[in-house]
XYZ file of C-alpha atoms in Angstrom:
278
model
C 10.264 21.672 -18.361
C 8.752 18.216 -18.831
C 5.368 17.522 -17.255
C 4.714 14.337 -15.264
C 1.412 12.684 -16.244
C -0.635 10.664 -13.736
C -2.542 7.583 -14.920
C -4.814 5.324 -12.836
C -7.719 2.918 -13.375
C -11.470 3.017 -12.821
C -11.331 1.417 -9.359
C -10.073 4.701 -7.888
C -12.765 6.702 -6.073
C -12.340 9.834 -8.178
C -15.024 12.373 -8.992
C -15.243 13.959 -12.444
C -14.226 17.247 -10.807
C -10.996 15.773 -9.381
C -10.143 14.083 -12.674
C -10.549 17.361 -14.550
C -8.871 19.507 -11.879
C -5.693 17.422 -11.831
C -5.810 16.187 -15.440
C -5.773 12.528 -14.320
C -5.967 9.856 -17.021
C -8.314 7.007 -16.035
C -8.179 3.658 -17.861
C -11.391 1.638 -17.318
C -11.663 -2.066 -16.534
C -14.422 -4.157 -18.119
C -17.042 -6.477 -16.634
C -18.917 -9.480 -17.994
C -22.293 -10.329 -16.471
C -25.311 -12.235 -17.784
C -23.583 -12.724 -21.143
C -22.995 -8.998 -21.705
C -19.805 -6.941 -21.458
C -19.643 -3.454 -19.914
C -16.983 -0.773 -19.505
C -16.631 0.317 -15.881
C -17.772 3.889 -15.366
C -18.640 4.360 -19.044
C -21.762 2.329 -19.839
C -22.409 0.800 -16.417
C -23.236 2.629 -13.189
C -22.541 1.066 -9.766
C -26.266 1.051 -8.936
C -27.276 -0.674 -12.194
C -24.505 -3.218 -11.729
C -25.934 -4.279 -8.345
C -29.327 -4.830 -10.004
C -27.688 -7.074 -12.607
C -25.606 -8.922 -10.013
C -28.685 -9.612 -7.884
C -30.253 -11.452 -10.823
C -27.120 -13.339 -11.861
C -26.534 -16.948 -10.761
C -22.827 -16.696 -11.534
C -20.244 -14.313 -10.158
C -19.578 -11.459 -12.607
C -16.101 -11.426 -14.131
C -13.887 -8.375 -14.370
C -11.096 -7.941 -16.902
C -8.076 -5.685 -16.708
C -7.502 -3.204 -19.538
C -5.695 -4.700 -22.517
C -1.972 -4.036 -22.810
C -2.629 -2.186 -26.063
C -4.999 0.268 -24.368
C -2.315 1.216 -21.862
C 0.404 1.374 -24.508
C -1.605 3.694 -26.766
C -2.135 6.081 -23.854
C 1.504 5.904 -22.743
C 2.777 6.518 -26.290
C 0.488 9.540 -26.628
C 1.313 11.102 -23.240
C 5.040 10.441 -23.528
C 5.500 11.342 -27.189
C 7.467 14.501 -26.347
C 9.490 12.867 -23.566
C 7.137 13.630 -20.673
C 7.415 10.996 -17.881
C 4.349 9.045 -16.708
C 3.456 7.600 -13.294
C 0.767 4.911 -13.591
C -0.823 3.967 -10.225
C -3.221 1.022 -10.040
C -5.406 -1.205 -7.893
C -3.787 -4.015 -5.962
C -2.275 -6.785 -8.040
C -3.748 -9.182 -5.459
C -7.215 -8.628 -6.941
C -6.559 -7.863 -10.598
C -4.044 -8.212 -13.413
C -4.296 -4.474 -14.159
C -0.796 -3.749 -12.829
C 0.697 -6.529 -14.968
C -1.066 -5.127 -18.066
C 0.326 -1.689 -17.287
C 3.831 -3.092 -16.738
C 3.742 -4.988 -20.045
C 2.584 -1.826 -21.829
C 5.306 0.229 -20.147
C 7.953 -2.195 -21.434
C 6.518 -2.092 -24.949
C 6.111 1.697 -25.032
C 8.855 4.120 -25.981
C 7.595 6.440 -23.224
C 9.206 6.832 -19.804
C 6.636 5.044 -17.596
C 6.810 4.137 -13.911
C 4.102 1.646 -12.876
C 3.065 1.434 -9.217
C 1.003 -1.248 -7.492
C -0.912 0.790 -4.904
C -1.658 -2.422 -2.919
C -5.113 -0.917 -2.385
C -8.446 -0.084 -4.024
C -11.076 2.662 -3.947
C -10.305 5.659 -1.686
C -7.032 4.088 -0.530
C -5.874 4.025 -4.168
C -7.135 7.594 -4.523
C -4.987 8.701 -1.554
C -1.896 7.806 -3.597
C -3.213 9.240 -6.874
C -4.061 12.623 -5.339
C -0.788 12.733 -3.402
C 1.051 12.132 -6.681
C -0.907 14.967 -8.295
C -0.054 17.322 -5.425
C 3.631 16.488 -5.682
C 3.614 16.958 -9.462
C 2.091 20.396 -8.945
C 4.875 21.156 -6.419
C 7.476 20.315 -9.052
C 8.783 17.094 -7.455
C 10.694 14.524 -9.523
C 9.437 11.044 -10.414
C 11.831 9.519 -7.872
C 10.639 11.843 -5.106
C 6.995 11.059 -5.893
C 7.577 7.292 -5.972
C 9.309 7.452 -2.580
C 6.489 9.485 -1.058
C 3.814 7.117 -2.442
C 5.626 4.225 -0.784
C 5.362 6.145 2.482
C 1.636 6.876 1.941
C 1.051 3.167 1.323
C 2.674 2.274 4.648
C 0.560 4.867 6.452
C -2.752 3.685 4.951
C -5.339 1.247 6.311
C -8.277 -0.418 4.567
C -11.042 -2.548 6.051
C -13.667 -4.436 4.048
C -16.920 -5.605 5.636
C -19.139 -8.105 3.797
C -22.854 -8.004 4.630
C -24.096 -11.065 2.699
C -21.888 -14.055 1.934
C -23.200 -14.997 -1.536
C -20.290 -13.561 -3.515
C -17.694 -15.091 -1.207
C -19.281 -18.475 -2.006
C -19.472 -17.814 -5.760
C -15.864 -16.613 -5.720
C -14.703 -19.737 -3.867
C -13.508 -17.861 -0.757
C -15.817 -19.833 1.577
C -17.882 -23.027 1.243
C -21.693 -23.175 1.100
C -21.879 -24.810 4.547
C -19.932 -22.009 6.196
C -22.000 -19.441 4.313
C -25.282 -21.009 5.463
C -24.064 -21.055 9.079
C -22.774 -17.498 8.766
C -26.059 -16.268 7.327
C -28.071 -17.947 10.086
C -25.829 -16.354 12.701
C -25.926 -13.005 10.857
C -22.114 -12.966 10.781
C -20.363 -9.978 9.162
C -16.760 -10.859 8.196
C -14.267 -8.000 8.510
C -11.021 -8.118 6.534
C -8.082 -5.885 5.704
C -5.915 -5.632 2.624
C -2.470 -6.772 3.795
C 0.156 -6.498 1.071
C -2.757 -6.073 -1.327
C -4.404 -9.382 -0.356
C -7.824 -9.897 1.297
C -7.034 -10.973 4.889
C -9.837 -11.783 7.430
C -9.329 -10.140 10.833
C -12.668 -10.393 12.706
C -16.289 -11.568 12.662
C -19.152 -9.676 14.271
C -22.898 -10.237 14.345
C -24.554 -6.901 13.640
C -24.134 -3.631 11.775
C -23.774 -1.880 15.137
C -20.877 -4.166 16.116
C -19.214 -3.478 12.747
C -19.320 0.267 13.402
C -17.984 -0.178 16.945
C -15.115 -2.426 15.775
C -14.051 -0.118 12.931
C -14.300 3.005 15.068
C -12.136 1.416 17.778
C -9.509 0.327 15.234
C -9.519 3.805 13.722
C -9.007 5.470 17.100
C -6.219 3.044 18.027
C -4.331 3.388 14.752
C -4.623 7.171 14.465
C -4.014 8.115 18.127
C -1.540 10.988 18.295
C -1.254 11.219 14.496
C -2.396 13.770 11.942
C -5.182 12.245 9.828
C -4.761 13.150 6.174
C -7.902 11.616 4.685
C -10.773 9.231 5.464
C -13.019 7.525 2.919
C -15.918 5.082 3.006
C -17.120 3.235 -0.093
C -20.325 1.192 -0.046
C -22.374 -1.140 -2.240
C -25.828 -0.199 -0.912
C -24.195 -0.503 2.511
C -25.489 2.690 4.096
C -26.713 0.776 7.181
C -23.046 0.551 8.206
C -21.535 3.435 6.221
C -23.722 6.278 7.496
C -23.410 5.589 11.281
C -19.633 5.141 10.906
C -19.341 8.373 8.927
C -21.419 10.228 11.527
C -19.294 9.023 14.467
C -16.035 10.012 12.775
C -17.395 13.406 11.734
C -18.455 13.964 15.355
C -14.702 13.810 16.090
C -14.238 16.779 13.733
C -12.831 14.662 10.885
C -14.370 14.952 7.382
C -15.247 11.700 5.607
C -15.583 11.128 1.874
C -18.517 8.777 1.142
C -18.978 7.164 -2.267
C -20.698 4.269 -4.023
C -18.059 1.637 -4.737
C -17.152 0.579 -8.269
C -18.619 -2.602 -9.803
C -15.124 -4.123 -9.869
C -15.026 -4.065 -6.068
C -18.721 -4.995 -5.633
C -18.030 -8.165 -7.634
C -15.741 -9.379 -4.854
C -17.706 -8.124 -1.848
C -21.368 -8.453 -2.859
C -24.222 -6.095 -2.053
C -24.375 -4.325 1.305
C -20.595 -4.271 1.790
C -18.501 -1.293 2.851
C -14.844 -0.349 2.605
C -13.324 1.909 5.277
C -10.018 3.620 4.481
C -7.757 6.249 6.002
C -4.163 7.449 6.086
C -2.078 9.584 8.417
C 0.954 11.865 8.280
C-alpha cells in the first residue's frame, strides 16, 4: 500500500517531537536582514531574530523556498509512486505556495499542493489533521476535502503591539503610526481568505484580551473546540492573560514563540490567536 507523505513549511508551529512523531517534512523559508541571509529554524532562532530586527532600519525580507528545493524533495518522496500532500502558509503573505505548485508541475511525483490560507498554529491545525487522516488510511481526496472543512472552521486573530513594522511594510503611513503610538492603539486583524484584514482597534493589552476572549466565546458557543493556539513575538503581556482565561474554561492552549517570517510582518510584541472547532 502506498504511503501519503505530508510536507509543510517552517511557518507552521510544529515542535521537533511532532515532526518526528508524524514524519512531517518541513521546507524552510529564508530571511535577509542587515545584509545577511538566514534559514528559518536552522541558523536563526525567533528570539535572536527579534534582536536583529530591533537594530535594523529596514524591514527584513523573507523569501519562499526555491522551486528546486521543493522539486528535489517531491522527487525523492514520490520516487516509488507514493502520493504527497504539501500544505503551506497563506499565499496572501508569501509566494511559498506558488513555488510548491511550480515544483509539483515539474516533478514526476503525484503532489497535491494546498494553500492553508493561514499561518502558525492555524496552519498546524491542517497539517496535524492531515497526519491523523493518513494514519487512519484515508485517501488523498478524503484528506483534501477534510482540510477544506478545517479551514472553514478555523479563526485567526493578529494583534500588533508596536506599529513600526506596519510603517516599514507600507501598511500604514508614518502620521497614522505616530498618532496610534501616542494613543497606545493596538490594531486587531483577522486573516480573511488568507489576507490581513483589520477588524478592531483597542487601547490596552487588557482590552485586547477582553476583545479576543469575547470573540472566542461567541464563535465557539455550542461547538466542540478541537484546538487553540497562541503565538507571540515577545508578546507575553497579552498572550499569558489570554491563555490563562481560556484555560480557566477547561480548554488547553498551545503557546509558542512565533517564527521570524511572521514577526517580520507583525513586529515585536505581537500575538496571534487561533482556534478551530468540530
